[in-house]
Amino acid sequence: MSKISQQNSTPGVNGISVIHTQAHASGLQQVPQLVPAGPGGGGKAVAPSKQSKKSSPMDRNSDEYRQRRERNNMAVKKSRLKSKQKAQDTLQRVNQLKEENERLEAKIKLLTKELSVLKDLFLEHAHNLADNVQSISTENTTADGDNAGQ
Amino acid sequence: MSKISQQNSTPGVNGISVIHTQAHASGLQQVPQLVPAGPGGGGKAVAPSKQSKKSSPMDRNSDEYRQRRERNNMAVKKSRLKSKQKAQDTLQRVNQLKEENERLEAKIKLLTKELSVLKDLFLEHAHNLADNVQSISTENTTADGDNAGQ
DNA sequence: GTAGATTGCGCAATAT
DNA sequence: TATATTGCGCAATCTA
């Protein structure tokens, strides 16, 4: 679901857009000619105040109105698409970070082990060498094979 | 998808929702009593076909209808809230992971350094001890030991 | 001051 | 059948 990329902006393309015309043309049911607000949409609805705001209540038949509505609808679609995209990206980011995390943890594990080994080796050798030194200095004969580490 | 719509939207402010009841109650402007599709919302509204779908076109005045609408509106709000919440959580998760990442990287850096130090130490000691051994065994003759860096 | 971007909201179709 | 999701349009804001 969803896609990538961003969307165009050519008018009238997208899904389909042939309706408005018909709508107001057919005069199916036209809300009260000049109503403050309608029920359906997103408007809220407080009181049926007249039509404050400007002298023109902006009638729904106006081309001007339809045009603006259409533009806004496009903008809304675009915005929502963008929003979804972003959400998806964020989700992707999470997975990306989780992977990176695992990688880092593995590395830590490795380094820790390496360190541990080296420490042991160090101690061991130190002792061995120390012993050697000791034996040699004391004229000891028994030799203990030394070796090169790592 | 998508169709026409028009009409609807109750005037008002935003922030509260008290409309529906009022809407049909106030009889502000009620869409044609029995319209196929709703105008405002996302309804479709293809042709003014009667009222297919069951025998009841479900008129907007019906209590039944209003009740269902209200329930759905609640569900929608709930769903959207949930959705937002999830998105936010995801975002938070990203930050969390980023922090953890930094922590891990720091640890790696530390371990790496520690390892390096230990290695040097190891080599140095090994050489020193070896030199000691050598000098002692050879009664001190040659000096200087080369070393490799790594 | 406008055009586009966001956002909350209700509707209806659809998924569960 | 009821709730949950989802696409969509409207209108109020916000922003550039």
PDB file of C-alpha atoms in Angstrom, chain A residues 1-5 84-101, chain B residues 87 90-91 93-94 97-98:
ATOM      1  CA  MET A   1       0.000   0.000   0.000  1.00  0.00           C
ATOM      2  CA  SER A   2       1.080   3.391  -0.532  1.00  0.00           C
ATOM      3  CA  LYS A   3       3.723   4.333  -2.899  1.00  0.00           C
ATOM      4  CA  ILE A   4       6.577   6.494  -3.035  1.00  0.00           C
ATOM      5  CA  SER A   5       7.266   9.620  -4.718  1.00  0.00           C
ATOM      6  CA  LYS A  84       1.710   8.830   5.186  1.00  0.00           C
ATOM      7  CA  GLN A  85       5.001   8.824   3.423  1.00  0.00           C
ATOM      8  CA  LYS A  86       6.681  10.362   6.379  1.00  0.00           C
ATOM      9  CA  ALA A  87       5.166   7.869   8.733  1.00  0.00           C
ATOM     10  CA  GLN A  88       6.375   5.079   6.565  1.00  0.00           C
ATOM     11  CA  ASP A  89       9.831   6.520   6.421  1.00  0.00           C
ATOM     12  CA  THR A  90       9.896   6.740  10.156  1.00  0.00           C
ATOM     13  CA  LEU A  91       8.945   3.128  10.411  1.00  0.00           C
ATOM     14  CA  GLN A  92      11.691   2.256   8.025  1.00  0.00           C
ATOM     15  CA  ARG A  93      14.086   4.273  10.075  1.00  0.00           C
ATOM     16  CA  VAL A  94      13.229   2.172  13.074  1.00  0.00           C
ATOM     17  CA  ASN A  95      14.123  -1.014  11.294  1.00  0.00           C
ATOM     18  CA  GLN A  96      17.283   0.522   9.993  1.00  0.00           C
ATOM     19  CA  LEU A  97      18.325   1.546  13.466  1.00  0.00           C
ATOM     20  CA  LYS A  98      17.437  -1.802  14.872  1.00  0.00           C
ATOM     21  CA  GLU A  99      19.686  -3.477  12.365  1.00  0.00           C
ATOM     22  CA  GLU A 100      22.489  -1.103  13.077  1.00  0.00           C
ATOM     23  CA  ASN A 101      22.018  -1.810  16.720  1.00  0.00           C
TER      24      ASN A 101
ATOM     25  CA  ALA B  87       2.936   7.301  15.027  1.00  0.00           C
ATOM     26  CA  THR B  90       7.270   5.140  16.519  1.00  0.00           C
ATOM     27  CA  LEU B  91       8.923   8.493  16.518  1.00  0.00           C
ATOM     28  CA  ARG B  93      11.249   4.653  19.277  1.00  0.00           C
ATOM     29  CA  VAL B  94      13.521   6.237  16.733  1.00  0.00           C
ATOM     30  CA  LEU B  97      17.230   3.671  19.187  1.00  0.00           C
ATOM     31  CA  LYS B  98      19.394   6.579  18.194  1.00  0.00           C
TER      32      LYS B  98
END
